[in-house]
Tab-separated table of C-alpha atoms in Angstrom:
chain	number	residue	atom	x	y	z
A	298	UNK	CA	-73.928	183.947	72.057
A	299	UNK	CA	-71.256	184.809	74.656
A	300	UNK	CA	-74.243	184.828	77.298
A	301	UNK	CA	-76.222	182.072	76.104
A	302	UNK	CA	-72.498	180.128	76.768
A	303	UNK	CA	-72.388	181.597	79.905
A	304	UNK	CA	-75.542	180.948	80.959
A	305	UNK	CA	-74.884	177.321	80.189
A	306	UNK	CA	-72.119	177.109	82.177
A	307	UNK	CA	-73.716	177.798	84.997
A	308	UNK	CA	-76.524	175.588	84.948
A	309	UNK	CA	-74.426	172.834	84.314
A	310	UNK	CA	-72.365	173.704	87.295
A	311	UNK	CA	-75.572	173.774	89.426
A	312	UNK	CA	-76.929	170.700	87.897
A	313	UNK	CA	-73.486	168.405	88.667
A	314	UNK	CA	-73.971	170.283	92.421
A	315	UNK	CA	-77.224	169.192	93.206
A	316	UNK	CA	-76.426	165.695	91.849
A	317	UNK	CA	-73.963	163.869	93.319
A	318	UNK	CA	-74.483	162.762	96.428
A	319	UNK	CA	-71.069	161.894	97.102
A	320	UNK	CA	-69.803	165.062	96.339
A	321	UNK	CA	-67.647	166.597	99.502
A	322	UNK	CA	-65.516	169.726	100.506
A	323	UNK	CA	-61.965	168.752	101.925
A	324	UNK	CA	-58.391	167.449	101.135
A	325	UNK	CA	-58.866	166.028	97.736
A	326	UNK	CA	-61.812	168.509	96.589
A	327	UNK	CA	-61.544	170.277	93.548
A	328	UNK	CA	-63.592	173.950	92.689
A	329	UNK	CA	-64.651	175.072	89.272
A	330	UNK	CA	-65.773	178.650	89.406
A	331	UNK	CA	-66.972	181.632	87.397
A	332	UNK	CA	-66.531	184.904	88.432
A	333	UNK	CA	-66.858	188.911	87.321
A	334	UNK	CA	-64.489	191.334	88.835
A	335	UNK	CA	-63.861	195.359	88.333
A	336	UNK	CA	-60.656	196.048	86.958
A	337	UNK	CA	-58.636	198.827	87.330
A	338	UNK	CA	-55.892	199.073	85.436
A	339	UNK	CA	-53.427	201.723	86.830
A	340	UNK	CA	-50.312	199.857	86.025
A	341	UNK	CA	-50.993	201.012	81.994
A	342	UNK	CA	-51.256	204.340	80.408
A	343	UNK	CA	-54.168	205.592	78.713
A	344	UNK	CA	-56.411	202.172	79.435
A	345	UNK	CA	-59.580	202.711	81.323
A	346	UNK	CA	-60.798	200.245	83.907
A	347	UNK	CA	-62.926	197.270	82.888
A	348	UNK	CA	-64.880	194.670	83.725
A	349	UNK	CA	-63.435	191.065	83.045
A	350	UNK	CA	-65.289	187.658	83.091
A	351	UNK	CA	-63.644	184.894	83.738
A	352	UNK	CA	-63.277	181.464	85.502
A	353	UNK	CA	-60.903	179.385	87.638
A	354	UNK	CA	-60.508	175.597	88.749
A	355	UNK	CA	-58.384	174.414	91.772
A	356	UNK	CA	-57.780	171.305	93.853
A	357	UNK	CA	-57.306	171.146	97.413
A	358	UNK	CA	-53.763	169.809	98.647
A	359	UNK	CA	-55.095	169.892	102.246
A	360	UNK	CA	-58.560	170.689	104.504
A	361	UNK	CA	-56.823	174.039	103.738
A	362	UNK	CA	-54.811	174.374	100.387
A	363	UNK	CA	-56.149	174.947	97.414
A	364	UNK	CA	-53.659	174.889	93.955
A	365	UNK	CA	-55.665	177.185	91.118
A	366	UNK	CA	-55.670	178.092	87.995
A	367	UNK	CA	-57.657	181.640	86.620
A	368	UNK	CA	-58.601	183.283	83.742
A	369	UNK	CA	-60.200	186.263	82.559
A	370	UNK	CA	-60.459	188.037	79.561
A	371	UNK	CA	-59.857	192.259	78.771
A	372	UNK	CA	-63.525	193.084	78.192
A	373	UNK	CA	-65.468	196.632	78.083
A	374	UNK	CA	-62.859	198.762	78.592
A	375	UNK	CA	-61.145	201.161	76.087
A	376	UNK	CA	-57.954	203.470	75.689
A	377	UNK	CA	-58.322	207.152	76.716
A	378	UNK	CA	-56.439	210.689	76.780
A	379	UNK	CA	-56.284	211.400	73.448
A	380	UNK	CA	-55.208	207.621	72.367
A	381	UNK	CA	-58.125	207.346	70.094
A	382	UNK	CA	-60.669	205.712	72.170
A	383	UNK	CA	-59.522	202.028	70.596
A	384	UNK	CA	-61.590	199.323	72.109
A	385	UNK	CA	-58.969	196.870	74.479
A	386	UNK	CA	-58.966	193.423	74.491
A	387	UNK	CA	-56.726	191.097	76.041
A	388	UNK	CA	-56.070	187.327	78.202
A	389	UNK	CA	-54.837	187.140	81.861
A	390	UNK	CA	-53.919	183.308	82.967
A	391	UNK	CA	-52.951	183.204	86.766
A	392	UNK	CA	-51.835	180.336	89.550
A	393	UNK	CA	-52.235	180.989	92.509
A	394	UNK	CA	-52.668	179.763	96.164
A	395	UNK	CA	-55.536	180.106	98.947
A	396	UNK	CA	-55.398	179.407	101.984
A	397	UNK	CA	-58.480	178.978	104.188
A	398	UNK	CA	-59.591	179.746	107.296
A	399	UNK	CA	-62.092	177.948	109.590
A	400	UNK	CA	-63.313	174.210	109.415
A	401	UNK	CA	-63.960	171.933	106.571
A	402	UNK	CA	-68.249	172.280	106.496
A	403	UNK	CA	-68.061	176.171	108.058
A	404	UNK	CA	-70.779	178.294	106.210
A	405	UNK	CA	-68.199	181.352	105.814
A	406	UNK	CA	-64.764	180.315	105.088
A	407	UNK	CA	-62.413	183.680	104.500
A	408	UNK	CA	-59.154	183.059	102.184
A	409	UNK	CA	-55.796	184.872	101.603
A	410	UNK	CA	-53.961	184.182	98.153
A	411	UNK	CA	-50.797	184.861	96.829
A	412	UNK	CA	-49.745	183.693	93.000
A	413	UNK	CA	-48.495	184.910	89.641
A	414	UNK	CA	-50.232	186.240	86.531
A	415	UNK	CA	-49.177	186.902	83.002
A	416	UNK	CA	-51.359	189.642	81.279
A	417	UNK	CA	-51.450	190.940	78.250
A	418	UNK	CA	-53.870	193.725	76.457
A	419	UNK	CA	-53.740	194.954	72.913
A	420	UNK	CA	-53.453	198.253	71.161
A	421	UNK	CA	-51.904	199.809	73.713
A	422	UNK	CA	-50.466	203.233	73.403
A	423	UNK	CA	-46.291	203.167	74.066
A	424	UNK	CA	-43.814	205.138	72.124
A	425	UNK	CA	-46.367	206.652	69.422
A	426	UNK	CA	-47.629	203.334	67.969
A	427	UNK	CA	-50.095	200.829	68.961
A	428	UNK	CA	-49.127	197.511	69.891
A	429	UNK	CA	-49.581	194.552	72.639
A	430	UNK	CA	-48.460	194.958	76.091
A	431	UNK	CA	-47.143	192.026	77.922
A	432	UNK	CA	-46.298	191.756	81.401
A	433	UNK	CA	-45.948	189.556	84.632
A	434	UNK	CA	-47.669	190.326	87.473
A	435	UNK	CA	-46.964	189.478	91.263
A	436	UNK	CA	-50.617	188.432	93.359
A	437	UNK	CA	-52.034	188.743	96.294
A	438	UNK	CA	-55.746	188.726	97.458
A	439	UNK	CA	-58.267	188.149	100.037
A	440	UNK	CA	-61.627	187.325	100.372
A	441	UNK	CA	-64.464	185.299	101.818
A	442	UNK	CA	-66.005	181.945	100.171
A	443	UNK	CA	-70.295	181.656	101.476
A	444	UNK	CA	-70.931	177.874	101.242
A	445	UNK	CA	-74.615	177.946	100.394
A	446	UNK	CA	-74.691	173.837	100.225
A	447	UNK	CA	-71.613	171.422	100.938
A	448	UNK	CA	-71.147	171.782	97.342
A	449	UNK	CA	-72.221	175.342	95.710
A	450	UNK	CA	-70.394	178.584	97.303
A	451	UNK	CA	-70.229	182.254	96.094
A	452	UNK	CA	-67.164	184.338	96.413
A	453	UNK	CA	-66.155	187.831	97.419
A	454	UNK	CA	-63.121	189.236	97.350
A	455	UNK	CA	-60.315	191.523	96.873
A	456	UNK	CA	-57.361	191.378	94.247
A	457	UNK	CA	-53.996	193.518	94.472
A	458	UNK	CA	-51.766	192.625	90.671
A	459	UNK	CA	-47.897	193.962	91.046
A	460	UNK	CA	-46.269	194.925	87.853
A	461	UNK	CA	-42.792	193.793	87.406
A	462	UNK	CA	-42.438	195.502	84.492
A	463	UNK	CA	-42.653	199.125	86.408
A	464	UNK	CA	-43.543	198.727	90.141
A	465	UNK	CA	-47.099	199.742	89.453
A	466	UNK	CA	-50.311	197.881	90.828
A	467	UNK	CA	-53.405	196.948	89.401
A	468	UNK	CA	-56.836	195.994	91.495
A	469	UNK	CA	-60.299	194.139	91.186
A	470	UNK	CA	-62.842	193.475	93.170
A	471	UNK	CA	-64.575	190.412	92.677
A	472	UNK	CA	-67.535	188.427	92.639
A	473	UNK	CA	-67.736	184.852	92.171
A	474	UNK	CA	-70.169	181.309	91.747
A	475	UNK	CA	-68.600	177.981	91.940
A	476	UNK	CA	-68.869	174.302	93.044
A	477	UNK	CA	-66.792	171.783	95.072
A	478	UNK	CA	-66.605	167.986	94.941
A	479	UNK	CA	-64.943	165.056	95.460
A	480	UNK	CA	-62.977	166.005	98.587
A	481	UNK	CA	-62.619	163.643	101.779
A	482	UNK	CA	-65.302	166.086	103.762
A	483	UNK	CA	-62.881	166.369	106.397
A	484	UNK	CA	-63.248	163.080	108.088
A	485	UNK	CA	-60.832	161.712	109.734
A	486	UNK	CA	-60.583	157.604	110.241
A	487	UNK	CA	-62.126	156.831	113.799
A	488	UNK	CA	-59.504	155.106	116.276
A	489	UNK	CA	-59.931	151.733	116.003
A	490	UNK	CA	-61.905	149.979	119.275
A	491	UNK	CA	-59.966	147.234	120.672
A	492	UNK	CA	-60.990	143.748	119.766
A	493	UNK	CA	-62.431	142.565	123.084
A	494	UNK	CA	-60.090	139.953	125.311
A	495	UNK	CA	-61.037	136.270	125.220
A	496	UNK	CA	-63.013	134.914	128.116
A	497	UNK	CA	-61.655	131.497	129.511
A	498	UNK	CA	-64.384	128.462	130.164
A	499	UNK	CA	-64.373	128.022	133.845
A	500	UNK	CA	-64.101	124.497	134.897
A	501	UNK	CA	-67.079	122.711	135.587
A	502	UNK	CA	-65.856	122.540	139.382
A	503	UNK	CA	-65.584	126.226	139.884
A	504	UNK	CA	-68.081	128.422	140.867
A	505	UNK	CA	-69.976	131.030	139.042
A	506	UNK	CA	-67.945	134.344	139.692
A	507	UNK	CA	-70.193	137.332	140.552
A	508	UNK	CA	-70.163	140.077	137.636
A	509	UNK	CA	-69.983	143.444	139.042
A	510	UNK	CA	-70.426	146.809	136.923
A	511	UNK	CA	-70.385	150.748	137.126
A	512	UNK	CA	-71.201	152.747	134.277
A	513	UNK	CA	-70.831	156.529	133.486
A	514	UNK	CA	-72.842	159.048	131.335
A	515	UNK	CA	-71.646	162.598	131.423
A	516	UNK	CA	-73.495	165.624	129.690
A	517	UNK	CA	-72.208	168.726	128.092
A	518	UNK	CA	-73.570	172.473	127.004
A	519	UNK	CA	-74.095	172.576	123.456
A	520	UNK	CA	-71.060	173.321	121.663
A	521	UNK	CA	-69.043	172.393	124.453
A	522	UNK	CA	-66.217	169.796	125.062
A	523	UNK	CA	-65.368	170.824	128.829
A	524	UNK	CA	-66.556	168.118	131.641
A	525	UNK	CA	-68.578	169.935	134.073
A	526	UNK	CA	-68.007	169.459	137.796
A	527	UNK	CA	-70.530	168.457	138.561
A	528	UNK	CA	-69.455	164.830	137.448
A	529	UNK	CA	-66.643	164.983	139.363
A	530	UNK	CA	-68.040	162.428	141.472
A	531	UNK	CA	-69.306	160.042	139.174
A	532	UNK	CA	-65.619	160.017	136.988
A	533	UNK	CA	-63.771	159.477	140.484
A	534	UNK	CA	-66.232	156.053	141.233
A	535	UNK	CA	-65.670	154.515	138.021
A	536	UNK	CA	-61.617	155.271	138.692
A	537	UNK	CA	-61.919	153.833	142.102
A	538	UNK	CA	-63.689	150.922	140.525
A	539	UNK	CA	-60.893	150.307	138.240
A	540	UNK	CA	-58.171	150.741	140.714
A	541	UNK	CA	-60.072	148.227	142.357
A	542	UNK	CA	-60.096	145.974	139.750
A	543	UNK	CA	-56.510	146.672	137.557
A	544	UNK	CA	-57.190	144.419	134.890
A	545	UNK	CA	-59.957	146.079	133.712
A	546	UNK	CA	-60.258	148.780	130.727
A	547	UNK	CA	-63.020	150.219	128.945
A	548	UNK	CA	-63.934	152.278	126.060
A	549	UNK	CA	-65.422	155.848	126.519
A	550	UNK	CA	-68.096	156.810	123.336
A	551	UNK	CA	-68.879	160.631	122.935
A	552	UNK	CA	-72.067	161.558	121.044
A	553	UNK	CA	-73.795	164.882	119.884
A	554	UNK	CA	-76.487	166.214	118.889
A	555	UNK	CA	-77.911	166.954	115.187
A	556	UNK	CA	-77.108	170.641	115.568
A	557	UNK	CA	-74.373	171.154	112.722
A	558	UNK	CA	-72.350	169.389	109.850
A	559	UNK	CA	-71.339	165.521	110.062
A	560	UNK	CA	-67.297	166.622	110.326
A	561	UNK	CA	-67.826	168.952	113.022
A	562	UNK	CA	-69.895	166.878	114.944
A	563	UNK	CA	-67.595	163.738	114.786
A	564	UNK	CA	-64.482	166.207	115.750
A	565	UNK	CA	-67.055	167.458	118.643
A	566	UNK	CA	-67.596	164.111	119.879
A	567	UNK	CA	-64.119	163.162	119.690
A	568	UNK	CA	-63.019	165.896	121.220
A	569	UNK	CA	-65.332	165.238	124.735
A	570	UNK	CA	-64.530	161.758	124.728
A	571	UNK	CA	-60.892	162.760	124.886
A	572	UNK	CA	-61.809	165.019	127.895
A	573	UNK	CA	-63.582	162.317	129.707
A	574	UNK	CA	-60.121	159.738	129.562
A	575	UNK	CA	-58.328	162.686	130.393
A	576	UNK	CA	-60.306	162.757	133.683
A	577	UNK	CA	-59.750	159.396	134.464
A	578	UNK	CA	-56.136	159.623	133.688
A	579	UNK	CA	-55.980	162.151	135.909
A	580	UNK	CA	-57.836	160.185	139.021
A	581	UNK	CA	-54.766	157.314	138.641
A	582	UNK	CA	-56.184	154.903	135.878
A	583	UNK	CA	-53.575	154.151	133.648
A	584	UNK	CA	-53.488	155.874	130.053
A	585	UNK	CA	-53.110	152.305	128.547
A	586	UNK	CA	-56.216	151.314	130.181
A	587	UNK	CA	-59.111	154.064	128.556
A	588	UNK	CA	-59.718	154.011	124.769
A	589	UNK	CA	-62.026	157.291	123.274
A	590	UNK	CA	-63.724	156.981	120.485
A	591	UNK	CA	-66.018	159.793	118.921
A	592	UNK	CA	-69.182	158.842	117.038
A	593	UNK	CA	-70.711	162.445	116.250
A	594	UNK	CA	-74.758	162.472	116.186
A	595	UNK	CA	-74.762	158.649	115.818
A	596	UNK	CA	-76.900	156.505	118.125
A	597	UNK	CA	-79.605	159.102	119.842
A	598	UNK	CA	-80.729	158.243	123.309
A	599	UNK	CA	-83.543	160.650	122.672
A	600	UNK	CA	-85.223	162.789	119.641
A	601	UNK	CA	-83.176	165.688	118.310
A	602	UNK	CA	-86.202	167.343	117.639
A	603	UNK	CA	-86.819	168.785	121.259
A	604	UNK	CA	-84.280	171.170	123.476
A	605	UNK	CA	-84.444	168.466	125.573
A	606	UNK	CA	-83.854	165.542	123.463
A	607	UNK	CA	-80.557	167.502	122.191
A	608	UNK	CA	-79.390	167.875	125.807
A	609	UNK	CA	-79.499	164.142	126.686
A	610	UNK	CA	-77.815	163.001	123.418
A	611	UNK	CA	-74.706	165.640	124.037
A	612	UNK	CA	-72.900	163.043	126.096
A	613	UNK	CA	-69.999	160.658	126.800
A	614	UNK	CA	-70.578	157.046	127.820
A	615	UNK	CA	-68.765	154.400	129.330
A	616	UNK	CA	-69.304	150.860	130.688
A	617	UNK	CA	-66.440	148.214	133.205
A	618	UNK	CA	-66.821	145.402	134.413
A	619	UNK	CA	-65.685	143.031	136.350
A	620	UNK	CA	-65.406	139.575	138.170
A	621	UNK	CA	-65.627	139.781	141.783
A	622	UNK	CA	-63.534	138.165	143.982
């Protein structure tokens, strides 16, 4: 019966993964998990080790964060030395903290944790008689979380249990399946473009000014946020350009490809957009005057399907113009 439970348990879990589309990883998020660990239990006497099932929920404070709450049960393990080989059973309930490292949408996310546990076991052996031993335990662990799908992981990892009772530690390996939703997916809100300036009728008297334009497209390596030099060149026109005409400011739009996760990408995109104003900053045009604005594999220029359809959508664009004098 206990397996036929367990076994539901798990499907259900996999079922409510598979869906909800709107399920995410992130800030927000929370993880329901069951897990199976090896437990040896050196910080009682005359206890072999065991193997405990049990399960855990949590709920992520940040990208990072996560706030959980364990518990396993005392299961196939017995007393020894003499004790009369009594079968042991017992509850462990646990909080505890992870923090984890990487990006929000990385496959392999490792974790440390660090919490407290009460645990307690019956007929144990102590002073002659048989009884229940209770005790709070210290935590610390650490471990690696395999993100099969945005929303389904499996778990391995480490945990160390300090006794307060006696200074003694118990450990446990541990294996784990779980799922994760309703987190912000680590999106972050894009900066807002600037509404564009009203243009003024010209009287009917005046002539027709001239418009005059220079545009910029810059391409990166995959992966890569750096602006190569070889568009030294091109950056230092459109500043010229601008100096030329100081009322003018524009908006520079970094893209990517279709290679990895929708957060990654829009931090990607953001992140050579930024490098592009930087540029121009750097040639004289005034900060105040250059807006970036990441879009992540939004808006191909070409198909993603093809090496070289990737290459020309890895790129930063950017458009002034202007009325000539």
């Amino acid at each position: 019966m206990k397996l036929k439970n367990t076994l539901g348990i798990a499907i259900g879990s996999f079922v409510a993964a598979t869906s909800f589309g709107a399920l995410a990883q992130g800030q927000g998020a929370v993880e329901g998990e069951l897990f199976y660990k090896k437990q040896y239990n050196d910080s009682v006497k005359h206890v072999e080790d065991g193997y405990n099932p049990g399960a855990s929920i949590g709920y992520f404070l940040t990208d990072d964060v996560s706030l959980n709450l364990t518990y396993d049960k005392t299961n196939h393990t017995r007393s020894n030395d003499g004790t009369g080989h009594q079968k042991i059973k017992g509850d462990n309930f646990g909080l505890n903290a992870q923090y984890h490292f990487g990006t929000v949408g990385d496959a392999l996310r490792p974790y440390v944790s660090g919490g407290v546990a009460h645990k307690s076991m019956t007929n144990v052996i102590a002073d002659g008689h048989s009884g229940r031993d209770q005790s709070t335990f210290l935590t610390a662990g650490a471990g690696v979380k395999w993100y099969i799908t945005d929303n389904l992981f499996a778990r391995a990892g480490v945990e160390a249990d300090y006794k307060l009772d006696n200074g003694k530690w118990d450990y446990a390996p541990t294996v784990g399946l779980g799922v994760n939703f309703g987190g912000n997916g680590g999106k972050v809100a894009p900066a807002p473009v600037p509404a564009p300036a009203p243009i003024a009728e010209p009287e009917p008297e005046a002539p027709i000014a001239e418009v005059v334009r220079v545009e910029l497209d810059v391409k990166f390596d995959f992966d890569k946020s750096n602006v190569k030099p070889q568009y030294a060149a091109d950056i230092n026109n459109v500043a010229d350009f601008m100096k030329q005409y100081p009322a003018t400011t524009t908006t520079v739009a970094g893209y990517t490809d279709s290679v990895g996760t929708d957060a990654y990408n829009q931090k990607l995109s953001q992140r050579r957009a930024d490098a592009v104003r930087a540029a121009l900053v750097n040639q004289g045009v005034a900060a105040n005057r250059v807006d970036a604005v990441g879009h992540g594999k939004a808006n191909p220029v070409a198909s993603n399907a093809t090496a070289e359809g990737r290459e020309l959508n890895r790129r930063v664009e950017a458009t002034v113009q202007a009325e000539a004098k």
